[in-house]
Amino acid sequence: MNAVEMKGITKRFPGIVANDRVNLTVKQGEIHALLGENGAGKSTLMNILFGLYQPDEGEIFIREKKTEITGPNIAGELGIGMVHQHFMLVDPFTVTENIILGSEPTQNGMIDQRKAEKEVQAISDRYGLKVDPRAKIRDISVGMQQRVEILKTLYRGADILIFDEPTAVLAPKEIDELIVIMENLVKEGKTIIFITHKLKEIMRICDAVTIIRQGKFIGRVDVADTDESRLASMMVGRDVSFTVDKKPAQPKETVLSIRNLRVKNSRGVDAVRGLDMEIKAGEIVGLAGVDGNGQSELIEAITGLKSAHKGEIVLNGKAITNLKPKAITHRGVGHIPEDRHRRGLVLDFSIGENMVLQTFDQKPFAKGWTLQYPQIFKHAKRLIKEFDVRTPDIHTPARALSGGNQQKGIIAREVDRDPDFLIAAQPTRGLDVGAIEGIHRRLIEQRDKGKAILLMSLELEEVWQLADRIAVIYEGKIAGWVDPATTTEEEIGLLMAGGQVGTEVSS
Amino acid sequence: MQVLSKINKQSSIFTSLVSVFLGLLVGGVMMILAGYNPIQAYIALFQSAFLQPFDIGETIRTITPLILTGLAVGLAFRTGLFNIGVEGQFIIGQLAAVIVALKLDLPPVIHAIVAVIAGALGGALWAFLPGYLKAKRGVHEVITTIMLNFIALYLSNLTVREWLTDGADKTKEIPESASLHWNMLSQLFDSSRVHFGIFIAIVAAFFMYYLLWKTTTGYQLRAVGYNPHASEYAGMNVSRNIVLSMMISGVFAGLAGASELLGTAGYQAIQASYTGIGFDGIAVSLLGGNSPLGIVLSASLFGILTYGGSNMEYVAAVPREVIRVVFAAIIFFVAANIVRWVAQRRKKKVIDKGGEGK
Amino acid sequence: MINSLTDILATTILYMTPLLLTAMGGLFSERSGVVNIGLEGLMTIGAFTAVITTLETHNPWLGLIAAMIAGMLFSIPHAVASITFKADQVVSGVAINFLALGVAVYLVKALYEGAGQTPDVQEVLRKMPIPGLEKIPVIGPALFDVFPTTYLAFIIVFIGYFVLYRTPFGMRLRAVGEHPQAAETMGVNVYRMRYTGVIISGALAGLGGASLSIAIGSQFSESTIAGQGFIALAALIFGKWHPFGALGASAFFGFAVALALKGQLIGLTNYVPSEALSMLPYILTILALAGFVGRAEAPAAIGKPFETGGR
Amino acid sequence: MKLKALGALLLSAALVTVAGCGAAQDSKGGSKGQSAGLVTDVGGLNDESFNQNAWAGLQKAGKEMDFNVKALESKRDDEYIPNLTKFAREKRTITWGMGFKIQNALEKVSNQFKDQHFAIVDTDMGGKIPDNVAAVTFKEEEGSFLMGVIAGSMTKTNKVGFIGGITSPLIKKFESGYRAGVKAANPKAEVKVVYAESFTDSAKGRALASSLYNGGTDIIYHAAGGVGKGLFNEVKTRKQGKYWAIGVDMDQSKLAPDHTLSSMVKRVDVAVYDMMKKVKDDKFPGGEQVQIGLKDNGVGYADTTKEHVPAKVLKKVDDFKQQIIDGKIKVPANENELKKFKP
């Protein structure tokens, strides 16, 4: 029996056809992958299935019955549940509160907290989710938050579960756990639609794949009949190489060294706890680790956005510990920030204005107190051209650019300042394959120019491909150094989870 | 509270004009239903604002402080701050100006300049406190500025009664040397009280434009207003910019107070309640889209309606409060962007894609 | 001494009542994610309607109900502009203040032949002692011999807390203010919740205004409200958007006023000018905020317009 | 939104139409030459106080002596000049400015329009009255003195109160007279004085009154405008016959008929009417200060005083009144005079 069948779905937005006659057939009890690049129209299709959008054309059959899904409520009644990529969780609420929101069990008009907690516990136990029903969302890990998302759908009795890029934020160990959970779910008779662009995961757990590209339906194949490279070319429309071309690193003198660094997080708890690290000119050091192990605090301490209360950060032989961000920038640190919308850009400024975010008050962009717009624009035009930032013109607000072009803009700005040390935090998050390739090439190019680069990424794959050495961070300390050429996924996974590994790479 | 850049971008002159027209229409409907004659009322209103040189002069005088308080609110908005305290900074501006005018003995012109500067500094000082508390202690500026308004009012009354006079209701008239009264200008408008303050206001509007869009300081102020996190990342001192923004806002408010005192009133009296000019500045700024030119235009409209409202009451016997209703309606129409909404309804189903991707 | 304590407490209660009612109103609006600067205006319209209705019907209870209804009606433009039209919520709130004061004073003038204030209401709400409890020393006369609106205010705090934190409605309302998209995916109608929040704020602020005009006072004029709505807004923020916080903040403000008044009565004005004492409540509030309260955590989605399906 | 907003407006407007009005403050006299204008202070025309009184007097004069009379309300202090100028330009025979706040404005405008008459109430213009201006002031201290006599004679607790509006010389006149009156009638009685620093905050008035009463005060006199409303609201809820309020400016007994001992009335209407008569008779007292006190019946106690004040006390009051009229008692008008005052 087909659990879901979507036929000829078309959805238009102003200027864009997000879905163009897309078909999707999912059999009962299978894990079905929906594969496509960012912006291919996966999310639109799923939002239609979930009732958030109405299709302009096409039909939907749920369990072989034609239906119209006019809202999330209807989807819920049909047993469709969605695990969102950006978690739809209310931070100050408890796990239970998040789960029961919208369909609260009541007694005399009051929420029956105890009953709800019991029920949540029961479902959690049944599928092996191990969540604490009373914990507040803001206090639990990302992996745990994702399980709360899953619990939300199960609590509502969903048997068709949509997982929207669920592994993007998880550590390898957590991914393993998630896969076990998914298998449990299928065992219990659930059907899963798995949105992703990670081919390995598809090969590992899925039964079938539907591929869409630029809003169009490309095909449906059984996983048993295909392989990674074929899926990749169907997704991208051309052949894709999985390895990043790079020569071996030629590390020179030490550019950055960190000794016994301690940094508190926003809640006043030590997030970086006595961390040591050295990065040399001409190498990329990858910082791997599960989200929330002190990566962000480390980077903010290096760049002066957070103060370290112990330890030392030395750049080119001079201490930069707890200097102001401006001073650190001047001494030659470039920073591609983790969250480009929050930190990297002033979205309401034009892309041109964003290009001088740190240098607006220096010559030639300013003369005394006045800004020299002609110079600023000239500079911006050059960067946009050199780094291939696609924008109608330099006066376009940064907000209006695509994620990839925003990121290219930031990289252009940071790289052009010619820093000795470049921090790239999650540089390709949320970007499509084409953009990722370009950004990776830029980073390698900078390395080859003799820059020291710290690459922080939650995507192990990325660290692996780019880094010359990998530092695994666990609970605010470097748990171990590994050589990407020789290490195994198990080894890194173990380090990320706090285990000990015998091998140590000398630096 | 987020920066109000949105309305600025969307409100074209056309939107504003249509909104003004609709607002007057609402006022007219109210008058008809209450049995008044709106045509007669509006004629009386605009006649009084424009017909005679004296009235034109007085209208300009009414507009003057509104421009300045509008700029004060607008500048703060631009940098992500909601300065409800313009009223209090206005009062302190008056107070500082009158103190200098009465207590110092300086030659003409210089005396006036010093008094104006004192007013500006007074306003800046009064705005420094909420700015500092916001930047350093995270105290919401809306609360502190509301509180400081009350404190300013009492402080002014106290100073007038205990220090500037011997228990009197109001201070002496300021000396000629400190006055912003300019005989030539006044004579031009049939000895109305239009005074030098209007030039201060216009210069302030230009200054705001230049500061925000042409200088490094302005670049930082705007960046901090739009995105404090990115500004911090880029090495700007967010706290300092918040304090600075409040203080510049306070300077505008203080200038409004000083120019009102030195140009219009000529003395400081014990006040039973607020003048309302500071609060009106909020509306002026919002209608003007927080841009200097917009603020000058909306202050003009507000001034015309306010000044003309008195004559409307006199001639057509329509309670002038209807003007407040008209203004409220205009703000609603501009804020809800009624024009764009209608246009969208025509096109149907057109959703602004630019609003996505947050 | 005991007498003074009772006195201070009684004045505190008197002053905090309208603030508390209005702040509770603001709480519902802002918890749903809609900033409400218009509380001042909603109080104004409530105060006006209560007086007019009581003058016509000679029944102050009808006055209270009418004030709530009028507050609700006047909150609708704010809801429509800021929720449906996605207008800036601060702007819309400012417009509400203009509109309410304009309409109220316009109508007073139109109804009473140009008068600046309404006639005096004879049938005001009187203090209602609770037999037995009012006899308790010190707190009895202050807490249990008060206006019905004061009891109402305290009841509303508890009901408000209960509704917000114990009922599905409250949970949904808070969820909408924190993360509307999350609430929407759970089948909560964000628009409806926000409309409800804003309209409740209108009702309670209307009640707050009425408590000033037909319980504490007995008429309406342009200066009946005179900034109380803004102080209520401050109390809401001071109280960190929590019912008991609002209670504490209103009480603190009332207490500061009471201290200042008491200071005059015991002859402090021989040493300190009375204006200085009048400033006291405002100075204390700033000190309290700067000293121990510090950063207030607003509902996460406050002030942000909501678009279906957006992220 | 438009529809709903309009709906609300329609509703409110319909209310108005039902009430059926549209007040015009214009009472056309129809005379050719003679006309008068009145500019209120920010209190507005219907302030239940001196603006309203003055307007009543002017209207009466208009009717009886065939003046064309008109009034202009001022919303803010900066409107005094345009309003006065408007009447001056209309070449009105006389233009009235109400209240001390209007003094500077009237000074300027009268200087500009030298051919026309102006009159101002409640200030002597610092002693320098231009030739085309007449200044009318009241001896509020004399009326307040009588209130003090009533309070001092009738207090059972020997504690009486005074609530002032914003501290200012004018209000100090009321306070000084009142204190002197209490002292004269009952040297043992203590006067508790508080200022609300507001003329509008009736809640503050109520809290102050409540505290005063709780502290043993049994009679309170106020000179605090709208703040005084709070006094009446409070006294109404208290035991009749034990707690009393005394009103000001007009007979305020209707605010709390069973609790109002008396009111100090200030007959602005009479003063205005008399002045208009002088204008009519071409005897305009330009450059002069017209001081109106007990003697001229410009201040005094309200007629309703007899309802709660026993005849014995009333007689005493009348005695004092006569002494003041005869000049035997000089009532203090400020704190310094009060210090020297000996009954």
PDB file of N, CA and C in Angstrom, chain A residues 467-489:
ATOM      1  N   ALA A 467      40.605  19.590   6.252  1.00  0.00           N
ATOM      2  CA  ALA A 467      41.625  19.842   7.259  1.00  0.00           C
ATOM      3  C   ALA A 467      42.900  19.051   7.002  1.00  0.00           C
ATOM      4  N   ASP A 468      44.019  19.677   7.427  1.00  0.00           N
ATOM      5  CA  ASP A 468      45.285  18.970   7.393  1.00  0.00           C
ATOM      6  C   ASP A 468      45.520  18.251   8.714  1.00  0.00           C
ATOM      7  N   ARG A 469      44.985  18.819   9.741  1.00  0.00           N
ATOM      8  CA  ARG A 469      44.973  18.153  11.040  1.00  0.00           C
ATOM      9  C   ARG A 469      43.597  18.386  11.642  1.00  0.00           C
ATOM     10  N   ILE A 470      43.131  17.424  12.409  1.00  0.00           N
ATOM     11  CA  ILE A 470      41.822  17.603  13.032  1.00  0.00           C
ATOM     12  C   ILE A 470      41.984  17.596  14.542  1.00  0.00           C
ATOM     13  N   ALA A 471      41.428  18.653  15.169  1.00  0.00           N
ATOM     14  CA  ALA A 471      41.382  18.676  16.624  1.00  0.00           C
ATOM     15  C   ALA A 471      39.951  18.370  17.021  1.00  0.00           C
ATOM     16  N   VAL A 472      39.778  17.367  17.883  1.00  0.00           N
ATOM     17  CA  VAL A 472      38.422  17.040  18.307  1.00  0.00           C
ATOM     18  C   VAL A 472      38.193  17.679  19.665  1.00  0.00           C
ATOM     19  N   ILE A 473      37.147  18.475  19.735  1.00  0.00           N
ATOM     20  CA  ILE A 473      36.868  19.180  20.984  1.00  0.00           C
ATOM     21  C   ILE A 473      35.768  18.458  21.740  1.00  0.00           C
ATOM     22  N   TYR A 474      36.019  18.289  23.035  1.00  0.00           N
ATOM     23  CA  TYR A 474      35.006  17.661  23.876  1.00  0.00           C
ATOM     24  C   TYR A 474      35.001  18.353  25.232  1.00  0.00           C
ATOM     25  N   GLU A 475      33.863  18.818  25.612  1.00  0.00           N
ATOM     26  CA  GLU A 475      33.698  19.534  26.885  1.00  0.00           C
ATOM     27  C   GLU A 475      34.766  20.588  27.125  1.00  0.00           C
ATOM     28  N   GLY A 476      34.996  21.387  26.103  1.00  0.00           N
ATOM     29  CA  GLY A 476      35.865  22.534  26.275  1.00  0.00           C
ATOM     30  C   GLY A 476      37.350  22.245  26.235  1.00  0.00           C
ATOM     31  N   LYS A 477      37.701  21.040  25.895  1.00  0.00           N
ATOM     32  CA  LYS A 477      39.131  20.714  25.784  1.00  0.00           C
ATOM     33  C   LYS A 477      39.346  19.970  24.482  1.00  0.00           C
ATOM     34  N   ILE A 478      40.595  20.016  24.012  1.00  0.00           N
ATOM     35  CA  ILE A 478      40.904  19.197  22.844  1.00  0.00           C
ATOM     36  C   ILE A 478      41.088  17.756  23.336  1.00  0.00           C
ATOM     37  N   ALA A 479      40.165  16.924  22.913  1.00  0.00           N
ATOM     38  CA  ALA A 479      40.199  15.533  23.386  1.00  0.00           C
ATOM     39  C   ALA A 479      41.271  14.745  22.649  1.00  0.00           C
ATOM     40  N   GLY A 480      41.652  15.215  21.472  1.00  0.00           N
ATOM     41  CA  GLY A 480      42.706  14.520  20.744  1.00  0.00           C
ATOM     42  C   GLY A 480      42.893  15.100  19.366  1.00  0.00           C
ATOM     43  N   TRP A 481      44.075  14.888  18.811  1.00  0.00           N
ATOM     44  CA  TRP A 481      44.375  15.319  17.450  1.00  0.00           C
ATOM     45  C   TRP A 481      44.433  14.096  16.561  1.00  0.00           C
ATOM     46  N   VAL A 482      43.858  14.185  15.393  1.00  0.00           N
ATOM     47  CA  VAL A 482      43.947  13.053  14.464  1.00  0.00           C
ATOM     48  C   VAL A 482      44.344  13.553  13.077  1.00  0.00           C
ATOM     49  N   ASP A 483      44.873  12.647  12.326  1.00  0.00           N
ATOM     50  CA  ASP A 483      45.276  12.944  10.957  1.00  0.00           C
ATOM     51  C   ASP A 483      44.170  12.469  10.028  1.00  0.00           C
ATOM     52  N   PRO A 484      43.580  13.354   9.285  1.00  0.00           N
ATOM     53  CA  PRO A 484      42.460  12.953   8.441  1.00  0.00           C
ATOM     54  C   PRO A 484      42.826  11.844   7.448  1.00  0.00           C
ATOM     55  N   ALA A 485      44.074  11.779   7.091  1.00  0.00           N
ATOM     56  CA  ALA A 485      44.463  10.770   6.101  1.00  0.00           C
ATOM     57  C   ALA A 485      44.427   9.369   6.699  1.00  0.00           C
ATOM     58  N   THR A 486      44.614   9.297   7.980  1.00  0.00           N
ATOM     59  CA  THR A 486      44.736   7.957   8.555  1.00  0.00           C
ATOM     60  C   THR A 486      43.631   7.592   9.516  1.00  0.00           C
ATOM     61  N   THR A 487      42.861   8.571   9.935  1.00  0.00           N
ATOM     62  CA  THR A 487      41.888   8.281  10.991  1.00  0.00           C
ATOM     63  C   THR A 487      40.661   7.563  10.427  1.00  0.00           C
ATOM     64  N   THR A 488      39.891   7.040  11.345  1.00  0.00           N
ATOM     65  CA  THR A 488      38.644   6.397  10.939  1.00  0.00           C
ATOM     66  C   THR A 488      37.481   7.115  11.596  1.00  0.00           C
ATOM     67  N   GLU A 489      36.301   6.871  11.059  1.00  0.00           N
ATOM     68  CA  GLU A 489      35.122   7.510  11.621  1.00  0.00           C
ATOM     69  C   GLU A 489      34.906   7.080  13.070  1.00  0.00           C
TER      70      GLU A 489
END
